Amino acid sequence: IVGGTVSTVEAHPWIAAVFWRSKTKEKVFRCGGSLISSCWVLTAAHCFPDGSNTKARRFSVFLGKNALNESELTTEQRFRVEEIYIHEGFDNSEGNFNNDIALMKLKARRGQCAMESNTVKTICLPPPLQSLHPGVSCEIAGYGKEKFGLWYNSQYLREAQVNLLADSVCRQEDYYGKMITDNMFCAGRSDWSQDACEGDSGGPLVCDVGGRFFQFGIISWGDGCAQEFRPGVYTRLTNYNRWIEEKTGLSDITAG
Ligand code: 4AZ
């Protein structure tokens, strides 16, 4: 997150931190994610660059985490991953991460995955036809870089506020032109001061609709971070209700 502020996991209790175990057994932070039900974490497809070769056993997911490199025994919950589902239509041949969405199924222990607490809660998904107007302010959160090109991630969870951009604006030639498909939307600040950055991808963009929080986007890509005319690009979650229901077997993901 560039230009945001340090936050707490209590303010974003659905945030997930996805780690990958390297050949040398080192735990490497890979991506953000969001908890959509007790055993399911939503993230970005591009977090798994080797696609279907991805070995679920190499990944672990932390919930309730404030600090990336500290273990917080009282607030965090750690899970192994049972399976990873990458969207069949995920395509980066045009360099724009089309259908950048994936699901991770957490491994239950004694029949239980995530346990609700002050630091761990699920986020609601919006109904398929729920659309938001350009200009609406939404929040993003993550453990990603505070500046593009840094070699280290943020030590603590950070948050920022960004405004939704009209598709017609983001598709202008001085923005991203034809890179933006119907499966994406853009969000940024009029002064370009706050944005998602490397390491934040997979994490949620959450908007307040009538006093309740809904996840509308997955942090996906951008040309650099907090650059003029280069807003953050997000996976348009309302296009994927059916896909999520199909993979998770959850019947009405937008209820509750
Ligand atoms: C990334 O590399 C990334 N400024 C994520 C978001 C943005 C740029 C890069 C948006 O994960």
XYZ file of C-alpha atoms and ligand atoms in Angstrom:
267
model
C 0.000 0.000 0.000
C 1.394 3.387 -1.031
C 0.394 6.552 0.813
C -1.913 4.845 3.268
C -1.670 4.360 7.004
C -0.819 1.508 9.328
C -3.996 -0.309 10.221
C -4.998 -3.210 12.426
C -6.413 -6.548 11.487
C -9.422 -5.779 13.694
C -10.383 -3.141 11.100
C -9.956 -5.660 8.223
C -10.676 -8.998 9.924
C -11.288 -10.751 6.571
C -7.737 -10.111 5.350
C -5.589 -13.161 4.623
C -1.813 -13.446 4.156
C -0.773 -16.161 1.707
C 2.679 -17.718 2.146
C 4.608 -20.109 -0.069
C 7.236 -22.570 1.126
C 10.356 -22.507 -1.019
C 12.590 -25.478 -1.849
C 14.808 -24.377 1.057
C 11.763 -24.509 3.396
C 11.707 -20.747 3.742
C 8.254 -19.186 4.196
C 7.895 -16.476 1.582
C 5.001 -14.007 1.643
C 3.195 -14.305 -1.691
C -0.119 -12.417 -1.749
C -3.114 -11.031 0.086
C -6.508 -12.666 0.162
C -9.912 -12.441 1.811
C -11.957 -14.848 3.907
C -15.395 -15.346 2.280
C -16.518 -18.301 4.382
C -14.982 -20.399 7.134
C -12.953 -22.631 4.749
C -12.566 -20.402 1.650
C -10.122 -17.633 0.816
C -10.436 -15.551 -2.329
C -7.261 -14.289 -3.994
C -5.804 -13.447 -7.419
C -4.991 -16.103 -10.036
C -1.654 -14.463 -10.809
C -0.481 -15.318 -7.274
C 0.108 -18.799 -8.727
C 2.362 -18.127 -11.701
C 2.942 -21.770 -12.530
C -0.818 -22.220 -12.930
C -2.147 -25.729 -12.634
C 1.236 -27.035 -11.424
C 0.612 -25.191 -8.194
C 1.051 -27.522 -5.271
C -1.459 -26.662 -2.566
C 0.816 -28.274 0.017
C 3.429 -25.589 -0.481
C 1.026 -22.841 0.607
C -0.216 -21.680 3.975
C -2.763 -19.007 4.853
C -2.702 -16.780 7.922
C -5.768 -14.983 9.248
C -5.807 -12.346 11.988
C -2.296 -11.141 11.240
C -1.063 -7.591 11.994
C 2.653 -8.060 11.423
C 4.034 -9.999 8.483
C 7.156 -11.300 10.206
C 5.991 -11.837 13.777
C 3.882 -14.686 15.052
C 0.951 -13.405 17.045
C -0.169 -16.419 18.995
C -3.241 -14.774 20.481
C -4.730 -13.236 17.332
C -3.637 -15.262 14.330
C -4.911 -18.530 12.850
C -2.811 -20.561 10.430
C -4.072 -23.058 7.865
C -2.737 -25.528 5.380
C -4.348 -25.441 1.950
C -6.380 -28.374 0.672
C -6.920 -27.180 -2.879
C -6.387 -24.186 -5.155
C -8.858 -23.306 -7.922
C -7.573 -20.932 -10.574
C -10.144 -19.441 -12.950
C -10.203 -21.429 -16.217
C -10.240 -18.183 -18.179
C -7.237 -16.608 -16.444
C -5.189 -15.102 -19.253
C -2.131 -12.891 -19.188
C -1.272 -13.183 -22.884
C -2.182 -9.498 -23.304
C -0.361 -8.543 -20.115
C -3.557 -7.558 -18.320
C -4.413 -10.513 -16.041
C -7.921 -11.139 -17.423
C -10.080 -13.244 -15.001
C -7.584 -12.708 -12.179
C -9.392 -14.731 -9.531
C -8.617 -17.885 -7.550
C -9.980 -19.714 -4.524
C -8.053 -21.523 -1.807
C -9.784 -24.178 0.265
C -8.402 -24.257 3.802
C -7.768 -27.583 5.483
C -10.136 -28.163 8.376
C -8.848 -29.401 11.709
C -11.359 -31.365 13.749
C -14.024 -30.325 11.253
C -13.361 -26.606 11.673
C -11.571 -24.014 9.541
C -11.546 -20.316 10.508
C -13.006 -19.484 13.904
C -14.709 -16.116 14.180
C -13.025 -13.666 16.551
C -12.198 -9.969 16.868
C -9.408 -10.465 14.338
C -10.995 -13.063 12.018
C -14.348 -12.540 10.254
C -15.756 -13.198 6.778
C -16.461 -10.471 4.207
C -19.763 -10.393 2.276
C -19.855 -10.572 -1.509
C -22.220 -8.205 -3.322
C -25.212 -9.494 -5.287
C -24.394 -9.945 -9.016
C -26.309 -6.880 -10.177
C -25.084 -4.560 -7.445
C -23.152 -1.846 -9.218
C -21.448 1.122 -7.675
C -21.157 4.589 -9.097
C -17.881 6.183 -10.110
C -16.551 8.350 -7.310
C -17.585 6.018 -4.489
C -14.802 5.694 -1.909
C -13.671 2.184 -0.986
C -10.873 0.788 1.139
C -7.967 -1.453 0.274
C -5.605 -3.168 2.687
C -2.481 -5.266 2.476
C 1.077 -6.056 3.505
C 2.541 -4.982 0.151
C 5.199 -2.439 -0.707
C 5.019 1.185 0.409
C 6.721 2.293 -2.804
C 7.080 0.639 -6.204
C 10.448 -1.062 -6.646
C 11.294 -1.448 -2.941
C 12.657 -4.907 -2.238
C 10.742 -5.377 1.008
C 7.067 -5.545 1.920
C 5.398 -3.536 4.660
C 6.038 -4.984 8.090
C 2.477 -4.153 9.205
C -0.957 -4.283 7.649
C -1.721 -0.964 5.943
C -4.875 0.543 4.461
C -5.774 3.234 1.933
C -8.894 4.829 0.477
C -9.456 4.883 -3.287
C -12.325 6.100 -5.461
C -13.970 4.021 -8.188
C -13.252 5.306 -11.707
C -15.690 5.180 -14.619
C -14.742 2.482 -17.169
C -14.934 5.154 -19.875
C -12.186 7.075 -18.074
C -9.930 4.103 -17.365
C -10.214 2.985 -21.025
C -9.044 6.344 -22.341
C -5.795 6.195 -24.272
C -3.988 8.301 -21.641
C -5.062 5.730 -19.015
C -4.990 2.004 -19.859
C -6.870 1.965 -23.187
C -7.912 -1.500 -24.357
C -6.125 -3.290 -21.517
C -9.239 -2.878 -19.334
C -11.772 -5.679 -19.960
C -15.318 -6.060 -18.598
C -13.797 -8.242 -15.861
C -11.914 -5.306 -14.351
C -12.490 -1.883 -12.902
C -10.123 0.865 -11.850
C -9.819 2.841 -8.640
C -7.494 5.610 -7.563
C -7.265 9.064 -6.055
C -7.600 12.311 -7.935
C -4.152 13.307 -6.576
C -2.723 9.783 -7.181
C -1.459 9.767 -3.582
C -2.744 6.351 -2.475
C -2.715 3.010 -4.275
C -2.151 -0.715 -3.959
C 1.329 -1.970 -4.809
C 3.373 -5.145 -5.268
C 2.482 -7.692 -2.605
C -1.023 -6.334 -2.100
C -2.469 -8.326 -4.971
C -5.068 -10.910 -4.081
C -6.303 -8.653 -1.282
C -9.750 -7.088 -1.164
C -11.268 -3.765 -2.221
C -14.179 -3.264 0.151
C -16.992 -0.696 -0.106
C -19.625 0.412 2.383
C -23.109 -0.040 0.907
C -25.901 1.088 3.211
C -23.778 0.621 6.310
C -22.491 -2.858 5.425
C -19.144 -3.786 3.940
C -18.975 -5.758 0.697
C -15.942 -6.874 -1.282
C -16.244 -5.551 -4.850
C -12.714 -6.083 -6.105
C -9.555 -8.152 -5.875
C -6.308 -6.172 -6.067
C -4.910 -7.254 -9.445
C -2.455 -5.023 -11.284
C -1.308 -1.560 -12.293
C 1.533 0.173 -14.075
C 3.719 0.993 -11.087
C 2.059 2.315 -7.950
C 0.455 5.706 -7.242
C 1.525 7.027 -10.650
C -0.379 9.687 -12.581
C -2.981 8.236 -14.994
C -2.133 4.727 -13.746
C -4.863 3.795 -11.226
C -5.016 0.409 -9.573
C -6.856 -2.292 -11.548
C -9.185 -4.682 -9.722
C -10.967 -7.919 -10.630
C -14.713 -7.148 -10.938
C -16.094 -9.625 -8.399
C -19.753 -9.235 -9.373
C -18.917 -11.148 -12.600
C -17.912 -14.226 -10.630
C -20.788 -15.099 -8.286
C -21.639 -18.194 -10.329
C -17.995 -19.290 -10.558
C -17.523 -18.901 -6.806
C -20.728 -20.821 -6.049
C -19.682 -23.570 -8.464
C -16.220 -24.041 -6.948
C -17.121 -23.657 -3.289
C -20.463 -25.442 -3.427
C -21.799 -22.640 -1.236
C -25.360 -22.047 -2.379
C -25.924 -18.338 -1.833
C -22.631 -16.604 -1.317
C -24.237 -13.178 -1.232
C -26.651 -13.996 1.608
C -25.963 -13.207 5.237
C 1.474 -6.108 -8.041
O 2.514 -6.233 -8.656
C 0.709 -4.838 -8.158
N -0.789 -0.069 -8.344
C -0.530 -4.735 -7.544
C -1.254 -3.550 -7.652
C -0.736 -2.507 -8.360
C 0.505 -2.598 -8.973
C 1.225 -3.784 -8.864
C -1.539 -1.241 -8.460
O 1.049 -7.009 -7.325
